[in-house]
XYZ file of C-alpha atoms in Angstrom:
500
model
C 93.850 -21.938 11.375
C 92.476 -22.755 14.512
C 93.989 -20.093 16.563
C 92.049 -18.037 14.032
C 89.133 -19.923 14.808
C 89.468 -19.231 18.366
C 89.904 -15.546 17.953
C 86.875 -15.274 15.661
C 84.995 -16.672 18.363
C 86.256 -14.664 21.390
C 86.199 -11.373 19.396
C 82.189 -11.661 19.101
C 79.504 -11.614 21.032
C 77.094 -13.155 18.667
C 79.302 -16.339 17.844
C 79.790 -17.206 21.171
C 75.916 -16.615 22.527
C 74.831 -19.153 19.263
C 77.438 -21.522 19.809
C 76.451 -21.381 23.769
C 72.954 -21.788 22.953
C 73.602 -24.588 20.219
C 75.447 -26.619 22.548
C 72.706 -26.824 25.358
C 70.393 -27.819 22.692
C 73.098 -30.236 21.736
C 73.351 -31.870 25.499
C 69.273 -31.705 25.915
C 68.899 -33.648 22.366
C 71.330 -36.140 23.421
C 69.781 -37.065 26.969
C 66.201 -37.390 25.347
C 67.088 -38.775 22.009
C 66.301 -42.559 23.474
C 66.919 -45.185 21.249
C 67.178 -45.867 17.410
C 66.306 -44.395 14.570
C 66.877 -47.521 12.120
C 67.107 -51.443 13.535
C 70.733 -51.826 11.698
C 71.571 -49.021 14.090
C 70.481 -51.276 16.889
C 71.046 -54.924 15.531
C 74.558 -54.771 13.494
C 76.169 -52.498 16.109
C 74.752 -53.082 19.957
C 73.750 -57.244 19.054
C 76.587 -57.494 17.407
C 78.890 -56.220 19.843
C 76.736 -58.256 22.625
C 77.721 -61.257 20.165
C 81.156 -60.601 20.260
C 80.866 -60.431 23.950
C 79.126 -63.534 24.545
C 76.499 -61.815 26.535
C 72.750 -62.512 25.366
C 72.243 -61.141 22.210
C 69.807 -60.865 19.336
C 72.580 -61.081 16.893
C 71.512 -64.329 14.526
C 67.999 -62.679 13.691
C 69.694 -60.213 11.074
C 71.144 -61.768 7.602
C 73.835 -59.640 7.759
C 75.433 -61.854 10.198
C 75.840 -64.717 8.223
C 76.169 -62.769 5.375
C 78.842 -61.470 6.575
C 78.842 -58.257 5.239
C 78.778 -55.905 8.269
C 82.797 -54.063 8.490
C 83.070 -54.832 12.523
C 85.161 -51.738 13.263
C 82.624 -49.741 15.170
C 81.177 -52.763 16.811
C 84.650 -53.095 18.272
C 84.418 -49.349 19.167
C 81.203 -50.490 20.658
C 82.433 -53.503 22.984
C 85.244 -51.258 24.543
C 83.293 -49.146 25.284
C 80.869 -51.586 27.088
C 84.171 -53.012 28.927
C 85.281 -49.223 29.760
C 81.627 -48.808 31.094
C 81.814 -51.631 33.194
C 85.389 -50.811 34.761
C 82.921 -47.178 36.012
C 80.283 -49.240 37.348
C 77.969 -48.141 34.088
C 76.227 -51.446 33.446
C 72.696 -50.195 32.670
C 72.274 -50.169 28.491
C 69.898 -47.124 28.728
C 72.730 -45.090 30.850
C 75.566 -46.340 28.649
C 74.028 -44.922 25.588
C 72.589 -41.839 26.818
C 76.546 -41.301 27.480
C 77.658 -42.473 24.817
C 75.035 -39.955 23.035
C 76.656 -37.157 24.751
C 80.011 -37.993 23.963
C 79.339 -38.323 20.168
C 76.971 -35.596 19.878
C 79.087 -32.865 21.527
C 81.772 -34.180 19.370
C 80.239 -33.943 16.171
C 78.802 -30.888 17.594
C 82.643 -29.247 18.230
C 84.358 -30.675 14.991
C 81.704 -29.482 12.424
C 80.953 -25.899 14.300
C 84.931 -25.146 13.807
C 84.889 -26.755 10.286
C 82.442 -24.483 9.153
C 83.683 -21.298 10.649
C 87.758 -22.270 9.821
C 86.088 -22.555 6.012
C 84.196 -18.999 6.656
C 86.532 -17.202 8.346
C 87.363 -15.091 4.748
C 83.614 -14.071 4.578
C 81.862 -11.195 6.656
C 81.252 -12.274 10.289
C 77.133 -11.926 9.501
C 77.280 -14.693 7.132
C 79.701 -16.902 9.880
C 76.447 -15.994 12.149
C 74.263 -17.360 10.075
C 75.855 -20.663 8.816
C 75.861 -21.517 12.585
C 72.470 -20.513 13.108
C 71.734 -23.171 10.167
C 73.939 -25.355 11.840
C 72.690 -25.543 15.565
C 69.176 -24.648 15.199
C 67.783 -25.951 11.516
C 65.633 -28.756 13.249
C 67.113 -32.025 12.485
C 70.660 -31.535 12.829
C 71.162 -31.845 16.764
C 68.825 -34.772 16.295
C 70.725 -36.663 13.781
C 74.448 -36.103 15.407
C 73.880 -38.267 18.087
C 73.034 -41.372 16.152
C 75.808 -43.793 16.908
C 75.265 -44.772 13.788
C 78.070 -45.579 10.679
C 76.360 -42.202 9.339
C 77.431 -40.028 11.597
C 80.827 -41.875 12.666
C 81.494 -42.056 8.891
C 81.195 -38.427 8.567
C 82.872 -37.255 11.853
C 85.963 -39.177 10.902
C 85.897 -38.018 6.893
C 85.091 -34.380 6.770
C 87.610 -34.240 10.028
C 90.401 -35.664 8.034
C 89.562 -33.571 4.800
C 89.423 -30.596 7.247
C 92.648 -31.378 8.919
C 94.337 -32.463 5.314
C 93.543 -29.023 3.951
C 95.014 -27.220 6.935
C 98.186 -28.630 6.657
C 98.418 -28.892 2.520
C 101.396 -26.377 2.616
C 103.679 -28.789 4.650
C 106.014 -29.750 2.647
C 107.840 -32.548 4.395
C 104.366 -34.655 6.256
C 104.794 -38.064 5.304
C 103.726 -39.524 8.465
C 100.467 -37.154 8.719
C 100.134 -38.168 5.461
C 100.147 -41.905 5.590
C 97.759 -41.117 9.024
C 95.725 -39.012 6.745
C 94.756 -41.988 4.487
C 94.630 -44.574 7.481
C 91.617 -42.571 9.303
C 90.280 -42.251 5.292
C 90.151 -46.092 5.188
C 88.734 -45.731 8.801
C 85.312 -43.511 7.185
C 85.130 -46.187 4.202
C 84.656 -48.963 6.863
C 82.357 -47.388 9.282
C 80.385 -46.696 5.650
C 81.276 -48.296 2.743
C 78.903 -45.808 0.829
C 82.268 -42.983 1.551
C 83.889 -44.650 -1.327
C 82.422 -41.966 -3.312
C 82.874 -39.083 -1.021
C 86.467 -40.592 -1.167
C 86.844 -40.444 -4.893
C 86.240 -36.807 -4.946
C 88.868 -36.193 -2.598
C 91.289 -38.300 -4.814
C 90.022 -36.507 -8.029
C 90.678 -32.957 -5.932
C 94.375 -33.893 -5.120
C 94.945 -34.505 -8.901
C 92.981 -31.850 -10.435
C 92.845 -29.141 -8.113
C 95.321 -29.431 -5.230
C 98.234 -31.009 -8.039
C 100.808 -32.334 -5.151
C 101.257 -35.516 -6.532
C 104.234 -36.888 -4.293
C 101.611 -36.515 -1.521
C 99.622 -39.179 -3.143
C 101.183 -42.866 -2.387
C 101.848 -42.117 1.464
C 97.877 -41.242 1.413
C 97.233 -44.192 -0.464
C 99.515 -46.224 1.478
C 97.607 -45.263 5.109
C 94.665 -46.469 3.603
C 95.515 -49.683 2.652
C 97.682 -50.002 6.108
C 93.531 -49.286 7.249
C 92.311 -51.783 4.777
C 94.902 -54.343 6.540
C 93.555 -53.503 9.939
C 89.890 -53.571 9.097
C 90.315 -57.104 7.204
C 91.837 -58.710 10.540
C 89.247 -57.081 12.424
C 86.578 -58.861 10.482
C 88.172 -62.230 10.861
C 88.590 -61.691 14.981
C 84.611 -61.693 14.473
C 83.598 -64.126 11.726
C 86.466 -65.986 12.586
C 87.378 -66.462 9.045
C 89.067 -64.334 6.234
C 86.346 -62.348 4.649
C 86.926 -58.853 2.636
C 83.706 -57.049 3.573
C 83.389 -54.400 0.967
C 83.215 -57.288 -1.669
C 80.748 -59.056 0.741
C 78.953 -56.269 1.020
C 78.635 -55.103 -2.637
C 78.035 -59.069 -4.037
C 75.056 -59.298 -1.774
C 73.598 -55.950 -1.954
C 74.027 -54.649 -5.978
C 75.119 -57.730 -7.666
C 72.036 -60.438 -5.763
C 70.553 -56.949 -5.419
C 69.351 -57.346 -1.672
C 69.388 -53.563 -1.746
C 66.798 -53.358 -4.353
C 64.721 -55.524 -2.933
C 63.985 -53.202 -0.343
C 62.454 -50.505 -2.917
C 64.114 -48.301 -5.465
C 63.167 -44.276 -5.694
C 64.517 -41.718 -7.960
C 67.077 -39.346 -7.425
C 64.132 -36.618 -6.713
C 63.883 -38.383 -3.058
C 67.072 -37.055 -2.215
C 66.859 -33.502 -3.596
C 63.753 -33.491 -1.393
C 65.560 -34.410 1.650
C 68.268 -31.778 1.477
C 65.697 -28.788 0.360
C 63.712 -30.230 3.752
C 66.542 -30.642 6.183
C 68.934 -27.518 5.530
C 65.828 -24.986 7.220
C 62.203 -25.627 7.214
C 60.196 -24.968 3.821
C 60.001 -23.086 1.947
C 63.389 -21.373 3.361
C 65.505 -24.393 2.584
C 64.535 -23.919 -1.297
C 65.828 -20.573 -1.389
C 69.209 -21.653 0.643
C 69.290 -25.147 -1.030
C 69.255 -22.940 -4.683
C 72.316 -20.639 -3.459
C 73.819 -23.479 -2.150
C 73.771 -25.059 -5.471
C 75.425 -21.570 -6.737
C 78.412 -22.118 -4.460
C 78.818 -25.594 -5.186
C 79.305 -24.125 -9.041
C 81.383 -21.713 -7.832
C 83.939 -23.174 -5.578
C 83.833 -26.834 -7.100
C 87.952 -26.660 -6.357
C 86.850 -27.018 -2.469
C 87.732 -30.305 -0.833
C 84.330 -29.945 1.309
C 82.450 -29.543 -1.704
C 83.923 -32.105 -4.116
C 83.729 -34.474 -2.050
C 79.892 -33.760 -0.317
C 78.670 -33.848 -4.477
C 80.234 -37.100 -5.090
C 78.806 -38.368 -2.046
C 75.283 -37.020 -3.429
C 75.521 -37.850 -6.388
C 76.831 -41.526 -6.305
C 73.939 -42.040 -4.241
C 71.571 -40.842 -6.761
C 72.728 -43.857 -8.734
C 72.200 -46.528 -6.103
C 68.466 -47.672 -6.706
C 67.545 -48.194 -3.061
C 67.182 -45.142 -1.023
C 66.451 -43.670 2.451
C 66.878 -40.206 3.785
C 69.522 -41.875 6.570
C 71.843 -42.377 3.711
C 72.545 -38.702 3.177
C 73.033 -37.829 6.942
C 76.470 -37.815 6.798
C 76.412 -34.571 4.619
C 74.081 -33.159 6.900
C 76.888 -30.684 8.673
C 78.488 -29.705 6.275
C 75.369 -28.356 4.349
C 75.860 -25.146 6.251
C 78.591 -24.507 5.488
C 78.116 -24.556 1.746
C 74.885 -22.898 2.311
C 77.028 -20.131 4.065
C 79.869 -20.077 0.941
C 76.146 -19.243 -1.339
C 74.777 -16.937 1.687
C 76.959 -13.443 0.398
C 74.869 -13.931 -3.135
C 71.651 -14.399 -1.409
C 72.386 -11.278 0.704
C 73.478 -9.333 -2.346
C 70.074 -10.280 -3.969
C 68.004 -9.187 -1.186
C 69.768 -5.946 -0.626
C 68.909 -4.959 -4.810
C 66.072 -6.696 -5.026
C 62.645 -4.552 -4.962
C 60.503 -3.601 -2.135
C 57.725 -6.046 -3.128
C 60.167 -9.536 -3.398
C 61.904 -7.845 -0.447
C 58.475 -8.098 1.954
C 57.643 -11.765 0.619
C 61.345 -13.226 1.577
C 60.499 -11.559 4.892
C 57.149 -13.346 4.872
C 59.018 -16.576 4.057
C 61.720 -16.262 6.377
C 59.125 -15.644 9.629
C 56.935 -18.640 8.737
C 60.240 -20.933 8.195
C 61.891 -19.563 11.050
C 58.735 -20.208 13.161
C 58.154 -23.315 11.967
C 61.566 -24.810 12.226
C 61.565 -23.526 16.072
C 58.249 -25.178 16.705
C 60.038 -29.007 14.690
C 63.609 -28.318 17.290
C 61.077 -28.533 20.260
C 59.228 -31.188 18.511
C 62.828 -33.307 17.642
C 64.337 -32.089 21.210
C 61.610 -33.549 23.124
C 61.351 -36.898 20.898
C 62.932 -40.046 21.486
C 64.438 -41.926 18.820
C 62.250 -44.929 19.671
C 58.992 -44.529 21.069
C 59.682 -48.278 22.187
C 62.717 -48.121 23.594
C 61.915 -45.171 25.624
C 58.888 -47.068 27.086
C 60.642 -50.131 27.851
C 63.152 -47.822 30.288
C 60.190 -46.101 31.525
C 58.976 -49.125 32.686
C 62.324 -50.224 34.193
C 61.882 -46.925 36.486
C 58.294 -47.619 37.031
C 58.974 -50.625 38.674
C 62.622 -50.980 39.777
C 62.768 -53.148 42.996
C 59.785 -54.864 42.393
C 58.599 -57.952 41.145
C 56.116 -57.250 38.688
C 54.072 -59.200 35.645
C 52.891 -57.605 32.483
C 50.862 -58.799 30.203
C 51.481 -57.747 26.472
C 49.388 -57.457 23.605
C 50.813 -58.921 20.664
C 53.951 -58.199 21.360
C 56.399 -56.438 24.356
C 58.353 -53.466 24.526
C 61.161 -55.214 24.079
C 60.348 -55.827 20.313
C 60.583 -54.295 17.371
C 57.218 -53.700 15.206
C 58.262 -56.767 13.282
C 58.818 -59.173 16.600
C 62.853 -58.951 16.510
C 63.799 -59.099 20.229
C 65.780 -55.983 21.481
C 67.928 -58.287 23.671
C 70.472 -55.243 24.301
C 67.987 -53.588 26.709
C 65.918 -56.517 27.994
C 68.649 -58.371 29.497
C 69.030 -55.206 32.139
C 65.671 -55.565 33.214
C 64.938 -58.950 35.058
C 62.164 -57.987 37.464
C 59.491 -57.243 34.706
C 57.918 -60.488 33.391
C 56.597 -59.877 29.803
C 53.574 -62.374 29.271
C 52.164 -61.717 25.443
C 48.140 -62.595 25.000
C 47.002 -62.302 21.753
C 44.413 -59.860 21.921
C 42.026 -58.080 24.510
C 39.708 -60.841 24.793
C 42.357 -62.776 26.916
C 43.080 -60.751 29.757
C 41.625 -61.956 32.709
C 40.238 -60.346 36.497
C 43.620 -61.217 37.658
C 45.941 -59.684 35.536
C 46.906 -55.869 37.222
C 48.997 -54.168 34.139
C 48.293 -54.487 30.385
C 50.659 -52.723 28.244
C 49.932 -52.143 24.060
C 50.259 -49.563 21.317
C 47.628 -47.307 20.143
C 47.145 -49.043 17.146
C 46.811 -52.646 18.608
C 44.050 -51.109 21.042
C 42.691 -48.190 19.074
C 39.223 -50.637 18.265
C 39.622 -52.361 21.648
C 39.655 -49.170 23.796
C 36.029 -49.679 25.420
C 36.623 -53.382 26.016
C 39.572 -52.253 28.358
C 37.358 -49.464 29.772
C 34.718 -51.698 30.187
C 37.205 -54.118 32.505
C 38.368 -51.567 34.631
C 41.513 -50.574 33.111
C 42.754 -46.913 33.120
C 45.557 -45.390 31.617
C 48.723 -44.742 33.787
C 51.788 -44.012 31.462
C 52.405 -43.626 27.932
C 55.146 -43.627 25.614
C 54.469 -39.692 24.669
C 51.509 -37.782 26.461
C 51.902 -35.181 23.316
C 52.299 -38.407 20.449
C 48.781 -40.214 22.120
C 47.206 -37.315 22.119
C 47.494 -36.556 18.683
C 46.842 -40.184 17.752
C 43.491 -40.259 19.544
C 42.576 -36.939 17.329
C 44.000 -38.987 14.232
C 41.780 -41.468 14.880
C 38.493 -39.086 15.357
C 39.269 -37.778 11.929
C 39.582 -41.305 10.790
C 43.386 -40.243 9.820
C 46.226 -42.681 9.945
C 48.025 -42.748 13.326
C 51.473 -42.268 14.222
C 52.776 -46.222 14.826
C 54.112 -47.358 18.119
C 53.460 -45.200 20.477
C 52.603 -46.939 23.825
C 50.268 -47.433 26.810
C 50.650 -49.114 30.283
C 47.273 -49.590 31.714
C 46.380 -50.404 35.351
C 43.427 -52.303 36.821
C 41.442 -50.734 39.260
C 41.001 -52.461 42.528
C-alpha cells in the first residue's frame, strides 16, 4: 500500500505542489507555535519530567501529582529527550521545544497525509486533492499537530497502528506484529486514557466486521505486555505501585473532579468539528457529508473507531474542544470518503443552489486563509513567547524588571512556569502590586493589557513608553477593544522603558 502511495504522489503534479506547500506551513507553524495551549500540557509533562530529573521544577503545584493519576509514559519520552538534548549541547527550554515541535509536527504531518491518501487511493484523484487541501490548509490543523500534548501523541500512535493493522490484515501467519500491534495500542491508552473508547471500536470492528478471531489474544496479549510496562513506569516515578487508569477514573468520574470543572452538552462538540474541519459555513456542508460516509462505510476501522471516540466523549460531562483533537486528522479523510456525494450533488443540482455553494465556498475559503495566517503567526502562549523575547532582549546583561502583579514567568493564575525561568538567570523579576509603586528609579516595567488598560496615563504620565509587546497585531486590537468598551483578548504583554 505504500508503494501505491508513493506512486500516487509522484504521478501528479497537484499532490505533490499541496503536500509541498502543506509542509512549509507545517515547519513555519512549528517554529512560531511558542508555548502551550493548556497548563496540563505544560505542568504534567515538562514539570513533571523536570521532577523526575531533579532539576527545579514546578511539579507539586498541580493535584495530579499527588493524586497520582498522571500515566508517566510521555514524561519519560520527555526526560530523554532533555538528556539527548543535552548530549547536542541543546540546553535552552525555548530551543528544545521549538525542536521538539518540529519533530512531532512533521511527523504527524507525514503519518496522517499518507493515511488519508492510502484510505483514498480507490477514489478519483480530485477528491485525494481535496482531502489534503482539508488536511494542510483548514486553519487549525497545522496548529494543533505540534502540541506535545497526550492529544496528539495519543492519536499519532493509534490511528498509526489501526493504519498499519489494516494494511497487513491479510497476513496470515503475524503473531509477532500482532502482539506489537496491541503493545503500541496500550501505548495510545496511556498517553490518553480517554482512547479506551476509540479502542473499543477497534475491538468491536475485529469481531463484527474484520471476523479473524485467532488474531485476537496475541492483540490482546501486546496490550497487556503495554499495561505491564506502563504500571512499572508509574512506580519508577511515584515510587510506589499505583494502576493509573483506576487512579485516574476514581478521582475524576467517581469524586467527580472532572465535573467540577463544568459540564456542557454534547452540542459543544458537534460545534467544534462543524468549526474545525473548514471555516463556516463550509464545514456544515462537509461536516453533513461526512456524517453520510460515516453511515456508509461504518465497517471502516478509521471510522469505527473516530465515532466511538466522539461519541464516548459526548457522555463524559466535562468538556473542552482539546479533547477531540486527536480526531482532528483523520476528519479529512472521512470528509473525503463523503466528498464523491457532495460532488455528485453539485454537478445535478440547479443553477441557482449551484451559484450560492460557490458563494459559500469563496467566503469560507477566504476566511479560513485569512485564520492559517492568523494561527501561523500565533504563539501558543502569549506568555511564554514574551518571557523568551525578553531572554533575547537582554541576553548578556544584568538587568531588573519590575512586574505588575505578576511575571512572565506565570501563569494567569500565579503557577510558576519553572521549565523556562530556570534558563534565564540574568533577568531579575521584582512584582509591585500596582502602578502606584513604581518609582524614578526603576528603568523597565513589564504588564498585560488588562492589568494596565486603566493605568495607561499614569505610566505615560511617568515617562514610560512602550518598547516590545507580546503581539504588535494582538495589542493593537486590544486597544480598539477597549475604545469600543469590548472585552479584550487576556494576556497579551508589554515591556515598557523609562525615558532618561
Amino acid at each position: 500500500m505504500f508503494k501505491e502511495v508513493t506512486k500516487t504522489i509522484l504521478q501528479n503534479r497537484n499532490l505533490q505542489i499541496v503536500l509541498l506547500a502543506g509542509l512549509v506551513i507545517q515547519v513555519i507553524t512549528a517554529i512560531t507555535a511558542v508555548g502551550f495551549f493548556h497548563p496540563d500540557q505544560h505542568f504534567q509533562l515538562l514539570e513533571f519530567s523536570s521532577f523526575q530529573l531533579q532539576k527545579e521544577n514546578s511539579a507539586h503545584v498541580v493535584w495530579e501529582l499527588k493524586a497520582m493519576i498522571r500515566p508517566t509514559l510521555q514524561v519519560y519520552l520527555f526526560s530523554g529527550y532533555t538528556i539527548i538534548c543535552g548530549w547536542f549541547k541543546l540546553n535552552d527550554p525555548y530551543a528544545q521545544m521549538t525542536v521538539l515541535r518540529l519533530i512531532l509536527g512533521i511527523l504527524v504531518f507525514v503519518v496522517f497525509n499518507i493515511i488519508t491518501i492510502a484510505y483514498l487511493l480507490k477514489e478519483k484523484t480530485k477528491v485525494i486533492f481535496y482531502a489534503l487541501l482539508l488536511l494542510n490548509f483548514s486553519f487549525c490543523f497545522p496548529y494543533v499537530r505540534t502540541l506535545f500534548s497526550s492529544e496528539i501523541l495519543s492519536s499519532l500512535v493509534f490511528f498509526g497502528t489501526v493504519y498499519w493493522y489494516d494494511m497487513r490484515k491479510n497476513k496470515l501467519k503475524d503473531f509477532p506484529f500482532l502482539i506489537f500491534a496491541g503493545f503500541l495500542l496500550s501505548l495510545s491508552f496511556y498517553f490518553r486514557f480517554q482512547f479506551g473508547f476509540a479502542i473499543a471500536g477497534f475491538g468491536l470492528w475485529m469481531l463484527i466486521f474484520e471476523r479473524k478471531y485467532h488474531k485476537i489474544l496475541p492483540v490482546a496479549f501486546g496490550f497487556i505486555i503495554g499495561v505491564a510496562l506502563n504500571a512499572y513506569l508509574d512506580y519508577g516515578f511515584y515510587h510506589q505501585w499505583v494502576f493509573t487508569p483506576y487512579q485516574y477514573y476514581y478521582s475524576n468520574i467517581v469524586q467527580g473532579k472532572a465535573a467540577s470543572f463544568g459540564t456542557s452538552s454534547f452540542l459543544v462538540y458537534i460545534a467544534v468539528l462543524v468549526a474545525v474541519i473548514a471555516a463556516p459555513p463550509l464545514g456544515i456542508i462537509l461536516f453533513w457529508y461526512g456524517i453520510k460516509a460515516t453511515v456508509k462505510n461504518i465497517n471502516h476501522p478509521i471510522i469505527i473507531t473516530t465515532l466511538f471516540f466522539v461519541v464516548g466523549h459526548c457522555f463524559v460531562g466535562h468538556k473542552e474542544e482539546r479533547f477531540l483533537y486527536p480526531v482532528f486528522n483523520v476528519l479529512p479523510l472521512i470528509v473525503g470518503l463523503g466528498l464523491p456525494y457532495l460532488l455528485q450533488f453539485y454537478d445535478n443540482c440547479k443553477t441557482w443552489l449551484r451559484y450560492v455553494i460557490n458563494g459559500i465556498l469563496v467566503f469560507s475559503v477566504s476566511l479560513n486563509i485569512f485564520l492559517l495566517i492568523v494561527f501561523m503567526v500565533t504563539p501558543y502562549s502569549q506568555t511564554v513567547y514574551f518571557s523568551y523575547l525578553l531572554k533575547e532582549k537582554f541576553k548578556g546583561t544584568t538587568t531588573p524588571i519590575y512586574c505588575i502583579q505578576r511575571t512572565p514567568f506565570e501563569t494567569e493564575s500565579g503557577l510558576p512556569l519553572t521549565f523556562y525561568r530556570q534558563s534565564v538567570h540574568n533577568i531579575a523579576l521584582k512584582k509591585i502590586d500596582s502602578v502606584g509603586a513604581i518609582k524614578d528609579k526603576n528603568l523597565y516595567v513589564t504588564t498585560t493589557f488588562n492589568q494596565s488598560r486603566d493605568d495607561k496615563f499614569k505610566l505615560d504620565s511617568l515617562g514610560y513608553k512602550q518598547v516590545a509587546y507580546s503581539s504588535g497585531l494582538l495589542w493593537g486590537i486590544n486597544e480598539f477593544l477597549y475604545s469600543k468598551n469590548i472585552n479584550s483578548i487576556n494576556d497579551i504583554w508589554v515591556l515598557y522603558k523609562k525615558d532618561k
